[in-house]
Amino acid sequence: MIKPDGVQRGLIGEIVSRFEERGLKMVGSKLIQIDEDLANEHYAEHADKDFFDELVGFITSGPAFAMVWQGADATRQVRSMVGKTDPAESAPGTIRGDLGLDLERNVIHASDHEDPGSNEREIQLFFEETELLEYSRIDESWLYTDED
Ligand code: ATP
Ligand code: MG
């Protein structure tokens, strides 16, 4: 999900391009205004942190762009493209390492591959089933082998 700072800075196209070019398949996306209830639920794991209220304020401060991407090991692939939480520690070439400067306003959120089920949980939180499409990308057979 591109956070409100990324949307305001006009980075939707740049970020979508990176995932598309990597070979991932977009199966759903939408511009959303996250309300406080949704923000509380989405970031529930951080409810006891001292930055929680500020984080909820930030994530509800303007439109965000939610996306669902599919592909071989997509959650891990996306996470490595996103970079570390703190842009200062994110390698150049990652989204946060190239496009972010601030620990909170770090451009993008991604499901956590080390938290199994976080991707499914977040998809259900943000999308209706009818908003997710099944289709093949024409280059799929060049991108993954059958085992992937
Ligand atoms: P995200 O869950 O947004 O993909 P992440 O998994 O890399 O990021 P988390 O530890 O889950 O990092 O933190 C969630 C978000 O909270 C961060 O992306 C950042 O926007 C904000 N955040 C994390 N730590 C701090 C902090 N110390 N001060 C302010 N904001 C923070
Ligand atoms: Mg996280």
mmCIF file of C-alpha atoms and ligand atoms in Angstrom:
data_model
loop_
_atom_site.group_PDB
_atom_site.id
_atom_site.type_symbol
_atom_site.label_atom_id
_atom_site.label_comp_id
_atom_site.label_asym_id
_atom_site.label_seq_id
_atom_site.Cartn_x
_atom_site.Cartn_y
_atom_site.Cartn_z
ATOM 1 C CA MET A 1 0.000 0.000 0.000
ATOM 2 C CA ILE A 2 1.375 3.376 -0.987
ATOM 3 C CA LYS A 3 1.041 5.561 2.092
ATOM 4 C CA PRO A 4 -0.446 9.088 2.009
ATOM 5 C CA ASP A 5 3.011 10.699 1.581
ATOM 6 C CA GLY A 6 3.670 8.578 -1.529
ATOM 7 C CA VAL A 7 0.284 9.447 -3.013
ATOM 8 C CA GLN A 8 0.737 13.182 -2.329
ATOM 9 C CA ARG A 9 4.239 13.096 -3.838
ATOM 10 C CA GLY A 10 2.957 11.586 -7.082
ATOM 11 C CA LEU A 11 4.788 8.278 -6.676
ATOM 12 C CA ILE A 12 1.928 5.861 -7.510
ATOM 13 C CA GLY A 13 3.040 5.371 -11.128
ATOM 14 C CA GLU A 14 6.721 4.988 -10.243
ATOM 15 C CA ILE A 15 5.996 2.343 -7.617
ATOM 16 C CA VAL A 16 3.447 0.415 -9.700
ATOM 17 C CA SER A 17 6.004 0.356 -12.546
ATOM 18 C CA ARG A 18 8.641 -1.213 -10.336
ATOM 19 C CA PHE A 19 6.366 -4.118 -9.384
ATOM 20 C CA GLU A 20 5.084 -4.557 -12.948
ATOM 21 C CA GLU A 21 8.586 -4.590 -14.404
ATOM 22 C CA ARG A 22 9.744 -7.091 -11.813
ATOM 23 C CA GLY A 23 7.116 -9.427 -13.257
ATOM 24 C CA LEU A 24 4.532 -9.360 -10.491
ATOM 25 C CA LYS A 25 0.866 -9.349 -11.507
ATOM 26 C CA MET A 26 -1.532 -6.756 -10.125
ATOM 27 C CA VAL A 27 -4.804 -8.477 -9.221
ATOM 28 C CA GLY A 28 -6.443 -5.551 -7.417
ATOM 29 C CA SER A 29 -5.859 -1.893 -6.574
ATOM 30 C CA LYS A 30 -7.737 1.147 -5.362
ATOM 31 C CA LEU A 31 -7.327 4.618 -3.926
ATOM 32 C CA ILE A 32 -8.764 4.611 -0.420
ATOM 33 C CA GLN A 33 -9.264 6.965 2.474
ATOM 34 C CA ILE A 34 -8.368 4.914 5.563
ATOM 35 C CA ASP A 35 -10.506 5.804 8.587
ATOM 36 C CA GLU A 36 -9.449 5.535 12.214
ATOM 37 C CA ASP A 37 -11.101 2.141 12.792
ATOM 38 C CA LEU A 38 -9.379 0.594 9.779
ATOM 39 C CA ALA A 39 -6.043 2.161 10.772
ATOM 40 C CA ASN A 40 -6.361 0.798 14.321
ATOM 41 C CA GLU A 41 -7.061 -2.662 12.982
ATOM 42 C CA HIS A 42 -4.360 -2.560 10.316
ATOM 43 C CA TYR A 43 -1.665 -1.452 12.761
ATOM 44 C CA ALA A 44 -3.046 -3.361 15.803
ATOM 45 C CA GLU A 45 0.361 -5.013 16.346
ATOM 46 C CA HIS A 46 1.767 -1.554 17.154
ATOM 47 C CA ALA A 47 -1.059 -0.436 19.496
ATOM 48 C CA ASP A 48 1.253 -0.305 22.527
ATOM 49 C CA LYS A 49 4.051 1.664 20.810
ATOM 50 C CA ASP A 50 4.622 5.319 21.640
ATOM 51 C CA PHE A 51 4.412 6.245 17.940
ATOM 52 C CA PHE A 52 1.010 4.540 17.457
ATOM 53 C CA ASP A 53 -1.263 7.627 17.674
ATOM 54 C CA GLU A 54 0.984 9.561 15.322
ATOM 55 C CA LEU A 55 1.088 6.596 12.931
ATOM 56 C CA VAL A 56 -2.727 6.361 12.862
ATOM 57 C CA GLY A 57 -2.883 10.140 12.294
ATOM 58 C CA PHE A 58 -0.440 9.858 9.393
ATOM 59 C CA ILE A 59 -2.033 6.857 7.669
ATOM 60 C CA THR A 60 -5.494 8.529 7.842
ATOM 61 C CA SER A 61 -4.184 11.941 6.726
ATOM 62 C CA GLY A 62 -4.991 11.519 3.018
ATOM 63 C CA PRO A 63 -5.660 8.922 0.336
ATOM 64 C CA ALA A 64 -3.580 5.748 0.248
ATOM 65 C CA PHE A 65 -3.223 3.382 -2.727
ATOM 66 C CA ALA A 66 -3.906 -0.253 -1.822
ATOM 67 C CA MET A 67 -2.622 -2.990 -4.138
ATOM 68 C CA VAL A 68 -2.598 -6.772 -4.332
ATOM 69 C CA TRP A 69 0.253 -8.347 -6.303
ATOM 70 C CA GLN A 70 0.739 -11.998 -7.245
ATOM 71 C CA GLY A 71 3.800 -13.897 -8.402
ATOM 72 C CA ALA A 72 6.340 -16.451 -7.251
ATOM 73 C CA ASP A 73 6.953 -15.762 -3.560
ATOM 74 C CA ALA A 74 5.339 -12.349 -4.009
ATOM 75 C CA THR A 75 5.217 -11.311 -0.336
ATOM 76 C CA ARG A 76 8.964 -11.834 0.081
ATOM 77 C CA GLN A 77 9.822 -10.299 -3.282
ATOM 78 C CA VAL A 78 7.786 -7.187 -2.514
ATOM 79 C CA ARG A 79 9.253 -6.857 0.943
ATOM 80 C CA SER A 80 12.808 -6.931 -0.392
ATOM 81 C CA MET A 81 11.908 -4.275 -2.977
ATOM 82 C CA VAL A 82 10.399 -2.075 -0.242
ATOM 83 C CA GLY A 83 13.539 -2.008 1.937
ATOM 84 C CA LYS A 84 14.013 -1.594 5.680
ATOM 85 C CA THR A 85 11.506 0.279 7.862
ATOM 86 C CA ASP A 86 13.908 3.213 8.216
ATOM 87 C CA PRO A 87 14.788 4.683 4.792
ATOM 88 C CA ALA A 88 18.220 5.602 6.200
ATOM 89 C CA GLU A 89 18.924 1.887 6.507
ATOM 90 C CA SER A 90 17.299 0.896 3.215
ATOM 91 C CA ALA A 91 19.663 0.004 0.407
ATOM 92 C CA PRO A 92 19.684 2.184 -2.706
ATOM 93 C CA GLY A 93 17.544 0.414 -5.295
ATOM 94 C CA THR A 94 14.778 -0.264 -2.804
ATOM 95 C CA ILE A 95 11.620 1.852 -2.809
ATOM 96 C CA ARG A 96 12.298 3.377 0.598
ATOM 97 C CA GLY A 97 16.041 3.636 -0.142
ATOM 98 C CA ASP A 98 15.385 5.542 -3.366
ATOM 99 C CA LEU A 99 12.251 7.515 -2.520
ATOM 100 C CA GLY A 100 12.073 8.013 1.248
ATOM 101 C CA LEU A 101 13.887 9.934 3.988
ATOM 102 C CA ASP A 102 11.683 9.673 7.070
ATOM 103 C CA LEU A 103 11.093 6.741 9.434
ATOM 104 C CA GLU A 104 7.336 7.378 9.644
ATOM 105 C CA ARG A 105 6.722 8.869 6.185
ATOM 106 C CA ASN A 106 8.398 5.922 4.509
ATOM 107 C CA VAL A 107 6.267 5.869 1.311
ATOM 108 C CA ILE A 108 4.927 2.324 1.332
ATOM 109 C CA HIS A 109 3.561 -0.469 3.506
ATOM 110 C CA ALA A 110 3.988 -4.150 2.654
ATOM 111 C CA SER A 111 2.749 -7.338 4.281
ATOM 112 C CA ASP A 112 5.300 -9.048 6.474
ATOM 113 C CA HIS A 113 6.647 -12.315 5.012
ATOM 114 C CA GLU A 114 7.888 -13.268 8.486
ATOM 115 C CA ASP A 115 4.305 -13.097 9.789
ATOM 116 C CA PRO A 116 2.529 -15.907 7.921
ATOM 117 C CA GLY A 117 -1.030 -14.982 7.098
ATOM 118 C CA SER A 118 -0.416 -11.223 7.291
ATOM 119 C CA ASN A 119 -0.868 -10.931 3.525
ATOM 120 C CA GLU A 120 -4.252 -12.745 3.549
ATOM 121 C CA ARG A 121 -5.390 -10.830 6.624
ATOM 122 C CA GLU A 122 -4.548 -7.480 5.048
ATOM 123 C CA ILE A 123 -6.142 -8.377 1.712
ATOM 124 C CA GLN A 124 -9.381 -9.172 3.554
ATOM 125 C CA LEU A 125 -9.138 -5.957 5.522
ATOM 126 C CA PHE A 126 -8.844 -3.757 2.436
ATOM 127 C CA PHE A 127 -10.586 -5.622 -0.415
ATOM 128 C CA GLU A 128 -13.891 -7.289 -1.280
ATOM 129 C CA GLU A 129 -13.543 -10.603 -3.096
ATOM 130 C CA THR A 130 -15.114 -9.110 -6.239
ATOM 131 C CA GLU A 131 -12.353 -6.490 -6.389
ATOM 132 C CA LEU A 132 -9.681 -9.140 -6.990
ATOM 133 C CA LEU A 133 -9.344 -10.490 -10.520
ATOM 134 C CA GLU A 134 -8.032 -13.762 -11.854
ATOM 135 C CA TYR A 135 -6.212 -13.587 -15.167
ATOM 136 C CA SER A 136 -2.935 -14.582 -16.793
ATOM 137 C CA ARG A 137 -0.189 -12.194 -17.767
ATOM 138 C CA ILE A 138 1.098 -12.952 -21.251
ATOM 139 C CA ASP A 139 4.700 -13.270 -20.003
ATOM 140 C CA GLU A 140 3.945 -15.560 -17.057
ATOM 141 C CA SER A 141 5.485 -18.672 -18.599
ATOM 142 C CA TRP A 142 8.746 -16.714 -19.069
ATOM 143 C CA LEU A 143 8.769 -15.506 -15.485
ATOM 144 C CA TYR A 144 8.100 -18.595 -13.390
ATOM 145 C CA THR A 145 8.653 -22.299 -13.749
ATOM 146 C CA ASP A 146 5.814 -24.714 -12.929
ATOM 147 C CA GLU A 147 7.177 -25.365 -9.431
ATOM 148 C CA ASP A 148 6.942 -21.677 -8.381
HETATM 149 P P1 ATP B 1 4.951 -1.330 7.359
HETATM 150 O O1 ATP B 1 4.249 -2.232 8.363
HETATM 151 O O2 ATP B 1 4.326 0.035 7.240
HETATM 152 O O3 ATP B 1 5.175 -1.993 6.037
HETATM 153 P P2 ATP B 1 7.425 -2.042 8.489
HETATM 154 O O4 ATP B 1 6.840 -3.425 8.596
HETATM 155 O O5 ATP B 1 8.703 -1.867 7.771
HETATM 156 O O6 ATP B 1 6.411 -1.039 7.873
HETATM 157 P P3 ATP B 1 6.733 -1.685 11.225
HETATM 158 O O7 ATP B 1 7.671 -1.975 12.344
HETATM 159 O O8 ATP B 1 5.603 -2.628 10.980
HETATM 160 O O9 ATP B 1 7.602 -1.439 9.931
HETATM 161 O O10 ATP B 1 6.163 -0.225 11.486
HETATM 162 C C1 ATP B 1 4.987 0.217 10.847
HETATM 163 C C2 ATP B 1 5.157 1.659 10.440
HETATM 164 O O11 ATP B 1 5.192 2.479 11.604
HETATM 165 C C3 ATP B 1 6.471 1.983 9.732
HETATM 166 O O12 ATP B 1 6.467 1.675 8.368
HETATM 167 C C4 ATP B 1 6.578 3.472 9.971
HETATM 168 O O13 ATP B 1 5.693 4.200 9.098
HETATM 169 C C5 ATP B 1 6.038 3.600 11.387
HETATM 170 N N1 ATP B 1 7.091 3.541 12.406
HETATM 171 C C6 ATP B 1 7.810 2.449 12.788
HETATM 172 N N2 ATP B 1 8.666 2.753 13.768
HETATM 173 C C7 ATP B 1 8.484 4.076 14.027
HETATM 174 C C8 ATP B 1 9.060 5.005 14.959
HETATM 175 N N3 ATP B 1 10.003 4.640 15.830
HETATM 176 N N4 ATP B 1 8.609 6.287 14.931
HETATM 177 C C9 ATP B 1 7.652 6.677 14.065
HETATM 178 N N5 ATP B 1 7.052 5.851 13.180
HETATM 179 C C10 ATP B 1 7.465 4.578 13.157
HETATM 180 MG MG MG B 2 4.955 -3.889 9.429
#
